[in-house]
Amino acid sequence: GQNIDQPTEMTATEGAIVQINCTYQTSGFNGLFWYQQHAGEAPTFLSYNVLDGLEEKGRFSSFLSRSKGYSYLLLKELQMKDSASYLCAVRVQTTSGTYKYIFGTGTRLKVLA
Amino acid sequence: GAVVSQHPSWVICKSGTSVKIECRSLDFQATTMFWYRQFPKQSLMLMATSNEGSKATYEQGVEKDKFLINHASLTLSTLTVTSAHPEDSSFYICSAKTRLAGGSGANVLTFGAGSRLTVL
């Protein structure tokens, strides 16, 4: 089956750096995505990796190691508004050749003043 | 950027009734849309992949007769929860593949705002 794991909750201080890990065991891997979701709202796209390495995008960076089935999202210079859930999602190719997106368990990040 | 519109945002219904949720791509065509369900403080669970002009592909454990999906046009997919019961109360959210602007042009998911269903 498809399995994507993240820590359930994390707490960090404003201005700090936090790393949210994601491990996955999937078949037909075709890319890994990070989304941010504030309570009661729709998820919004943050970052995307399809090859190994680091992708940097402002205060957010995401890393992927396909051989280890591992990714992380790095948030720098944390702000109070970064308090949200962070969802790791894997795009997989199905046996019929189509694609679907499977989401991990999600990590609730609380940023403290 | 691409916008996915989902209605209604909130719906309360009596047990045994059916509820229809609409998902529209406003400024692009979506041959494929995805329907997710989210329980409180949990992540998104993929229910089905909606394909324009053909039958939806349901995930294992999702009752297709209970959750009817119709994707009759390139801009509209609907999810109907039939004979709703309190255990169907949840946050339902649709999404469509859109292409990132700029260098990578990768396909990402753009989500609707979600529909919170409460079945009494």
mmCIF file of N, CA and C in Angstrom, chain A residues 15-105:
data_model
loop_
_atom_site.group_PDB
_atom_site.id
_atom_site.type_symbol
_atom_site.label_atom_id
_atom_site.label_comp_id
_atom_site.label_asym_id
_atom_site.label_seq_id
_atom_site.Cartn_x
_atom_site.Cartn_y
_atom_site.Cartn_z
ATOM 1 N N GLY A 15 10.830 33.492 14.627
ATOM 2 C CA GLY A 15 12.197 33.825 14.237
ATOM 3 C C GLY A 15 13.105 32.625 14.084
ATOM 4 N N ALA A 16 12.687 31.486 14.570
ATOM 5 C CA ALA A 16 13.520 30.283 14.527
ATOM 6 C C ALA A 16 13.389 29.579 13.174
ATOM 7 N N ILE A 17 14.108 28.453 13.070
ATOM 8 C CA ILE A 17 14.036 27.579 11.886
ATOM 9 C C ILE A 17 13.409 26.261 12.327
ATOM 10 N N VAL A 18 12.535 25.711 11.502
ATOM 11 C CA VAL A 18 11.952 24.419 11.836
ATOM 12 C C VAL A 18 12.002 23.503 10.613
ATOM 13 N N GLN A 19 12.236 22.227 10.867
ATOM 14 C CA GLN A 19 12.299 21.244 9.788
ATOM 15 C C GLN A 19 11.191 20.221 10.011
ATOM 16 N N ILE A 20 10.345 20.048 9.022
ATOM 17 C CA ILE A 20 9.241 19.084 9.109
ATOM 18 C C ILE A 20 9.572 17.922 8.178
ATOM 19 N N ASN A 21 9.670 16.748 8.742
ATOM 20 C CA ASN A 21 10.067 15.572 7.974
ATOM 21 C C ASN A 21 8.877 14.806 7.426
ATOM 22 N N CYS A 22 9.140 14.116 6.331
ATOM 23 C CA CYS A 22 8.121 13.280 5.698
ATOM 24 C C CYS A 22 8.810 12.041 5.151
ATOM 25 N N THR A 23 8.341 10.881 5.544
ATOM 26 C CA THR A 23 8.861 9.636 4.966
ATOM 27 C C THR A 23 7.730 8.944 4.226
ATOM 28 N N TYR A 24 8.103 8.315 3.114
ATOM 29 C CA TYR A 24 7.057 7.700 2.310
ATOM 30 C C TYR A 24 7.474 6.342 1.796
ATOM 31 N N GLN A 25 6.492 5.492 1.634
ATOM 32 C CA GLN A 25 6.682 4.176 1.000
ATOM 33 C C GLN A 25 5.551 4.043 0.010
ATOM 34 N N THR A 26 5.848 4.325 -1.252
ATOM 35 C CA THR A 26 4.820 4.315 -2.286
ATOM 36 C C THR A 26 5.333 3.613 -3.516
ATOM 37 N N SER A 27 4.410 3.182 -4.339
ATOM 38 C CA SER A 27 4.798 2.637 -5.631
ATOM 39 C C SER A 27 4.394 3.638 -6.701
ATOM 40 N N GLY A 28 5.206 3.719 -7.740
ATOM 41 C CA GLY A 28 4.903 4.649 -8.823
ATOM 42 C C GLY A 28 5.194 6.104 -8.488
ATOM 43 N N PHE A 29 6.209 6.333 -7.653
ATOM 44 C CA PHE A 29 6.543 7.698 -7.231
ATOM 45 C C PHE A 29 6.807 8.595 -8.438
ATOM 46 N N ASN A 30 6.211 9.801 -8.394
ATOM 47 C CA ASN A 30 6.374 10.747 -9.510
ATOM 48 C C ASN A 30 6.441 12.179 -9.026
ATOM 49 N N GLY A 31 6.919 12.385 -7.801
ATOM 50 C CA GLY A 31 7.060 13.751 -7.321
ATOM 51 C C GLY A 31 6.500 13.920 -5.917
ATOM 52 N N LEU A 32 7.076 14.858 -5.186
ATOM 53 C CA LEU A 32 6.637 15.097 -3.814
ATOM 54 C C LEU A 32 6.311 16.568 -3.644
ATOM 55 N N PHE A 33 5.204 16.849 -2.978
ATOM 56 C CA PHE A 33 4.686 18.200 -2.855
ATOM 57 C C PHE A 33 4.480 18.555 -1.384
ATOM 58 N N TRP A 34 4.643 19.824 -1.080
ATOM 59 C CA TRP A 34 4.313 20.335 0.239
ATOM 60 C C TRP A 34 3.217 21.392 0.117
ATOM 61 N N TYR A 35 2.221 21.267 1.003
ATOM 62 C CA TYR A 35 1.115 22.202 1.046
ATOM 63 C C TYR A 35 0.979 22.751 2.457
ATOM 64 N N GLN A 36 0.476 23.982 2.530
ATOM 65 C CA GLN A 36 0.157 24.607 3.815
ATOM 66 C C GLN A 36 -1.361 24.710 3.928
ATOM 67 N N GLN A 37 -1.873 24.392 5.103
ATOM 68 C CA GLN A 37 -3.313 24.510 5.302
ATOM 69 C C GLN A 37 -3.613 25.174 6.643
ATOM 70 N N HIS A 38 -4.220 26.353 6.590
ATOM 71 C CA HIS A 38 -4.696 26.979 7.811
ATOM 72 C C HIS A 38 -6.052 26.379 8.159
ATOM 73 N N ALA A 39 -6.362 26.409 9.439
ATOM 74 C CA ALA A 39 -7.579 25.764 9.949
ATOM 75 C C ALA A 39 -8.815 26.254 9.196
ATOM 76 N N GLY A 40 -9.605 25.321 8.706
ATOM 77 C CA GLY A 40 -10.842 25.659 8.024
ATOM 78 C C GLY A 40 -10.684 26.168 6.605
ATOM 79 N N GLU A 41 -9.451 26.145 6.089
ATOM 80 C CA GLU A 41 -9.224 26.654 4.742
ATOM 81 C C GLU A 41 -8.695 25.555 3.828
ATOM 82 N N ALA A 42 -8.630 25.873 2.546
ATOM 83 C CA ALA A 42 -8.090 24.924 1.577
ATOM 84 C C ALA A 42 -6.568 24.910 1.642
ATOM 85 N N PRO A 43 -5.948 23.797 1.317
ATOM 86 C CA PRO A 43 -4.486 23.761 1.234
ATOM 87 C C PRO A 43 -3.969 24.643 0.103
ATOM 88 N N THR A 44 -2.810 25.237 0.315
ATOM 89 C CA THR A 44 -2.168 26.011 -0.743
ATOM 90 C C THR A 44 -0.783 25.435 -1.003
ATOM 91 N N PHE A 45 -0.375 25.448 -2.252
ATOM 92 C CA PHE A 45 0.877 24.852 -2.690
ATOM 93 C C PHE A 45 2.074 25.643 -2.178
ATOM 94 N N LEU A 46 3.075 24.910 -1.672
ATOM 95 C CA LEU A 46 4.304 25.555 -1.199
ATOM 96 C C LEU A 46 5.502 25.204 -2.077
ATOM 97 N N SER A 47 5.712 23.891 -2.266
ATOM 98 C CA SER A 47 6.954 23.468 -2.892
ATOM 99 C C SER A 47 6.797 22.094 -3.534
ATOM 100 N N TYR A 48 7.741 21.795 -4.432
ATOM 101 C CA TYR A 48 7.642 20.579 -5.232
ATOM 102 C C TYR A 48 9.045 20.059 -5.528
ATOM 103 N N ASN A 49 9.242 18.743 -5.356
ATOM 104 C CA ASN A 49 10.511 18.089 -5.720
ATOM 105 C C ASN A 49 10.200 16.851 -6.541
ATOM 106 N N VAL A 50 10.914 16.708 -7.625
ATOM 107 C CA VAL A 50 10.803 15.454 -8.364
ATOM 108 C C VAL A 50 12.166 14.761 -8.448
ATOM 109 N N LEU A 51 13.233 15.574 -8.373
ATOM 110 C CA LEU A 51 14.593 15.032 -8.353
ATOM 111 C C LEU A 51 15.186 15.220 -6.961
ATOM 112 N N ASP A 52 16.220 14.461 -6.680
ATOM 113 C CA ASP A 52 16.887 14.579 -5.379
ATOM 114 C C ASP A 52 17.498 15.965 -5.229
ATOM 115 N N GLY A 53 17.489 16.446 -3.998
ATOM 116 C CA GLY A 53 18.154 17.714 -3.735
ATOM 117 C C GLY A 53 17.244 18.713 -3.078
ATOM 118 N N LEU A 54 17.743 19.915 -3.016
ATOM 119 C CA LEU A 54 17.076 20.991 -2.300
ATOM 120 C C LEU A 54 16.471 21.992 -3.273
ATOM 121 N N GLU A 55 15.215 22.361 -3.008
ATOM 122 C CA GLU A 55 14.557 23.415 -3.762
ATOM 123 C C GLU A 55 14.296 24.574 -2.802
ATOM 124 N N GLU A 56 14.794 25.740 -3.140
ATOM 125 C CA GLU A 56 14.626 26.873 -2.237
ATOM 126 C C GLU A 56 13.664 27.892 -2.827
ATOM 127 N N LYS A 57 12.799 28.402 -1.941
ATOM 128 C CA LYS A 57 11.783 29.338 -2.398
ATOM 129 C C LYS A 57 11.515 30.315 -1.264
ATOM 130 N N GLY A 58 12.333 31.370 -1.204
ATOM 131 C CA GLY A 58 12.150 32.346 -0.146
ATOM 132 C C GLY A 58 12.448 31.746 1.219
ATOM 133 N N ARG A 59 11.525 31.885 2.146
ATOM 134 C CA ARG A 59 11.738 31.343 3.494
ATOM 135 C C ARG A 59 11.523 29.841 3.560
ATOM 136 N N PHE A 60 11.007 29.267 2.493
ATOM 137 C CA PHE A 60 10.701 27.836 2.485
ATOM 138 C C PHE A 60 11.662 27.087 1.561
ATOM 139 N N SER A 61 12.113 25.936 2.021
ATOM 140 C CA SER A 61 12.935 25.052 1.191
ATOM 141 C C SER A 61 12.408 23.637 1.369
ATOM 142 N N SER A 62 12.548 22.827 0.338
ATOM 143 C CA SER A 62 12.159 21.432 0.479
ATOM 144 C C SER A 62 13.261 20.560 -0.109
ATOM 145 N N PHE A 63 13.469 19.438 0.550
ATOM 146 C CA PHE A 63 14.536 18.505 0.179
ATOM 147 C C PHE A 63 13.926 17.146 -0.106
ATOM 148 N N LEU A 64 14.541 16.444 -1.056
ATOM 149 C CA LEU A 64 14.055 15.099 -1.389
ATOM 150 C C LEU A 64 15.225 14.141 -1.558
ATOM 151 N N SER A 65 15.072 12.941 -0.984
ATOM 152 C CA SER A 65 15.965 11.820 -1.266
ATOM 153 C C SER A 65 15.068 10.654 -1.669
ATOM 154 N N ARG A 66 15.072 10.348 -2.945
ATOM 155 C CA ARG A 66 14.212 9.275 -3.437
ATOM 156 C C ARG A 66 14.682 7.907 -2.952
ATOM 157 N N SER A 67 15.990 7.725 -2.836
ATOM 158 C CA SER A 67 16.504 6.416 -2.411
ATOM 159 C C SER A 67 16.120 6.122 -0.970
ATOM 160 N N LYS A 68 15.973 7.165 -0.177
ATOM 161 C CA LYS A 68 15.617 6.975 1.234
ATOM 162 C C LYS A 68 14.126 7.144 1.475
ATOM 163 N N GLY A 69 13.381 7.556 0.476
ATOM 164 C CA GLY A 69 11.954 7.789 0.678
ATOM 165 C C GLY A 69 11.720 8.867 1.715
ATOM 166 N N TYR A 70 12.437 9.976 1.568
ATOM 167 C CA TYR A 70 12.478 10.979 2.630
ATOM 168 C C TYR A 70 12.470 12.377 2.035
ATOM 169 N N SER A 71 11.709 13.247 2.685
ATOM 170 C CA SER A 71 11.695 14.651 2.312
ATOM 171 C C SER A 71 11.588 15.485 3.578
ATOM 172 N N TYR A 72 12.005 16.718 3.498
ATOM 173 C CA TYR A 72 11.704 17.644 4.581
ATOM 174 C C TYR A 72 11.373 19.009 4.026
ATOM 175 N N LEU A 73 10.604 19.738 4.806
ATOM 176 C CA LEU A 73 10.278 21.128 4.516
ATOM 177 C C LEU A 73 10.956 21.971 5.589
ATOM 178 N N LEU A 74 11.716 22.946 5.154
ATOM 179 C CA LEU A 74 12.454 23.807 6.072
ATOM 180 C C LEU A 74 11.826 25.197 6.034
ATOM 181 N N LEU A 75 11.442 25.682 7.188
ATOM 182 C CA LEU A 75 10.870 27.016 7.275
ATOM 183 C C LEU A 75 11.821 27.888 8.094
ATOM 184 N N LYS A 76 12.271 28.978 7.492
ATOM 185 C CA LYS A 76 13.203 29.873 8.166
ATOM 186 C C LYS A 76 12.480 31.131 8.636
ATOM 187 N N GLU A 77 13.101 31.815 9.594
ATOM 188 C CA GLU A 77 12.573 33.095 10.085
ATOM 189 C C GLU A 77 11.071 32.991 10.350
ATOM 190 N N LEU A 78 10.742 32.035 11.191
ATOM 191 C CA LEU A 78 9.333 31.738 11.445
ATOM 192 C C LEU A 78 8.545 32.971 11.877
ATOM 193 N N GLN A 79 7.322 33.042 11.354
ATOM 194 C CA GLN A 79 6.408 34.112 11.716
ATOM 195 C C GLN A 79 5.152 33.482 12.313
ATOM 196 N N MET A 80 4.431 34.276 13.063
ATOM 197 C CA MET A 80 3.216 33.765 13.711
ATOM 198 C C MET A 80 2.240 33.205 12.673
ATOM 199 N N LYS A 81 2.197 33.838 11.512
ATOM 200 C CA LYS A 81 1.255 33.404 10.473
ATOM 201 C C LYS A 81 1.623 32.034 9.881
ATOM 202 N N ASP A 82 2.816 31.539 10.208
ATOM 203 C CA ASP A 82 3.205 30.209 9.730
ATOM 204 C C ASP A 82 2.548 29.093 10.546
ATOM 205 N N SER A 83 1.868 29.458 11.605
ATOM 206 C CA SER A 83 1.122 28.448 12.375
ATOM 207 C C SER A 83 0.032 27.885 11.485
ATOM 208 N N ALA A 84 0.152 26.604 11.175
ATOM 209 C CA ALA A 84 -0.749 25.964 10.208
ATOM 210 C C ALA A 84 -0.411 24.478 10.184
ATOM 211 N N SER A 85 -1.162 23.744 9.382
ATOM 212 C CA SER A 85 -0.799 22.352 9.110
ATOM 213 C C SER A 85 -0.003 22.296 7.828
ATOM 214 N N TYR A 86 0.995 21.433 7.807
ATOM 215 C CA TYR A 86 1.833 21.263 6.623
ATOM 216 C C TYR A 86 1.671 19.836 6.140
ATOM 217 N N LEU A 87 1.257 19.723 4.895
ATOM 218 C CA LEU A 87 0.901 18.427 4.327
ATOM 219 C C LEU A 87 1.921 18.021 3.275
ATOM 220 N N CYS A 88 2.431 16.842 3.424
ATOM 221 C CA CYS A 88 3.336 16.241 2.448
ATOM 222 C C CYS A 88 2.473 15.368 1.535
ATOM 223 N N ALA A 89 2.642 15.489 0.239
ATOM 224 C CA ALA A 89 1.844 14.696 -0.695
ATOM 225 C C ALA A 89 2.747 14.087 -1.752
ATOM 226 N N VAL A 90 2.459 12.858 -2.113
ATOM 227 C CA VAL A 90 3.222 12.174 -3.143
ATOM 228 C C VAL A 90 2.330 11.956 -4.354
ATOM 229 N N ARG A 91 2.854 12.305 -5.519
ATOM 230 C CA ARG A 91 2.137 11.992 -6.761
ATOM 231 C C ARG A 91 2.611 10.616 -7.212
ATOM 232 N N VAL A 92 1.659 9.747 -7.473
ATOM 233 C CA VAL A 92 2.009 8.392 -7.907
ATOM 234 C C VAL A 92 1.339 8.110 -9.245
ATOM 235 N N GLN A 93 2.005 7.304 -10.011
ATOM 236 C CA GLN A 93 1.419 6.868 -11.281
ATOM 237 C C GLN A 93 0.701 5.554 -11.029
ATOM 238 N N THR A 94 -0.535 5.464 -11.464
ATOM 239 C CA THR A 94 -1.326 4.268 -11.218
ATOM 240 C C THR A 94 -1.022 3.211 -12.287
ATOM 241 N N THR A 95 -1.547 2.035 -12.096
ATOM 242 C CA THR A 95 -1.315 0.941 -13.047
ATOM 243 C C THR A 95 -1.953 1.237 -14.395
ATOM 244 N N SER A 96 -2.936 2.120 -14.400
ATOM 245 C CA SER A 96 -3.578 2.476 -15.677
ATOM 246 C C SER A 96 -2.881 3.641 -16.358
ATOM 247 N N GLY A 97 -1.810 4.123 -15.739
ATOM 248 C CA GLY A 97 -1.033 5.188 -16.363
ATOM 249 C C GLY A 97 -1.439 6.594 -15.968
ATOM 250 N N THR A 98 -2.493 6.715 -15.179
ATOM 251 C CA THR A 98 -2.897 8.039 -14.721
ATOM 252 C C THR A 98 -2.130 8.389 -13.444
ATOM 253 N N TYR A 99 -2.363 9.588 -12.930
ATOM 254 C CA TYR A 99 -1.664 10.038 -11.731
ATOM 255 C C TYR A 99 -2.672 10.415 -10.658
ATOM 256 N N LYS A 100 -2.266 10.203 -9.415
ATOM 257 C CA LYS A 100 -3.070 10.682 -8.302
ATOM 258 C C LYS A 100 -2.150 11.162 -7.200
ATOM 259 N N TYR A 101 -2.715 11.942 -6.289
ATOM 260 C CA TYR A 101 -1.938 12.587 -5.244
ATOM 261 C C TYR A 101 -2.396 12.054 -3.884
ATOM 262 N N ILE A 102 -1.443 11.467 -3.169
ATOM 263 C CA ILE A 102 -1.738 10.884 -1.860
ATOM 264 C C ILE A 102 -1.121 11.772 -0.792
ATOM 265 N N PHE A 103 -1.903 12.135 0.216
ATOM 266 C CA PHE A 103 -1.427 13.036 1.241
ATOM 267 C C PHE A 103 -0.995 12.286 2.488
ATOM 268 N N GLY A 104 0.019 12.826 3.133
ATOM 269 C CA GLY A 104 0.492 12.299 4.395
ATOM 270 C C GLY A 104 -0.429 12.700 5.534
ATOM 271 N N THR A 105 -0.008 12.333 6.716
ATOM 272 C CA THR A 105 -0.826 12.543 7.901
ATOM 273 C C THR A 105 -0.914 14.010 8.315
#
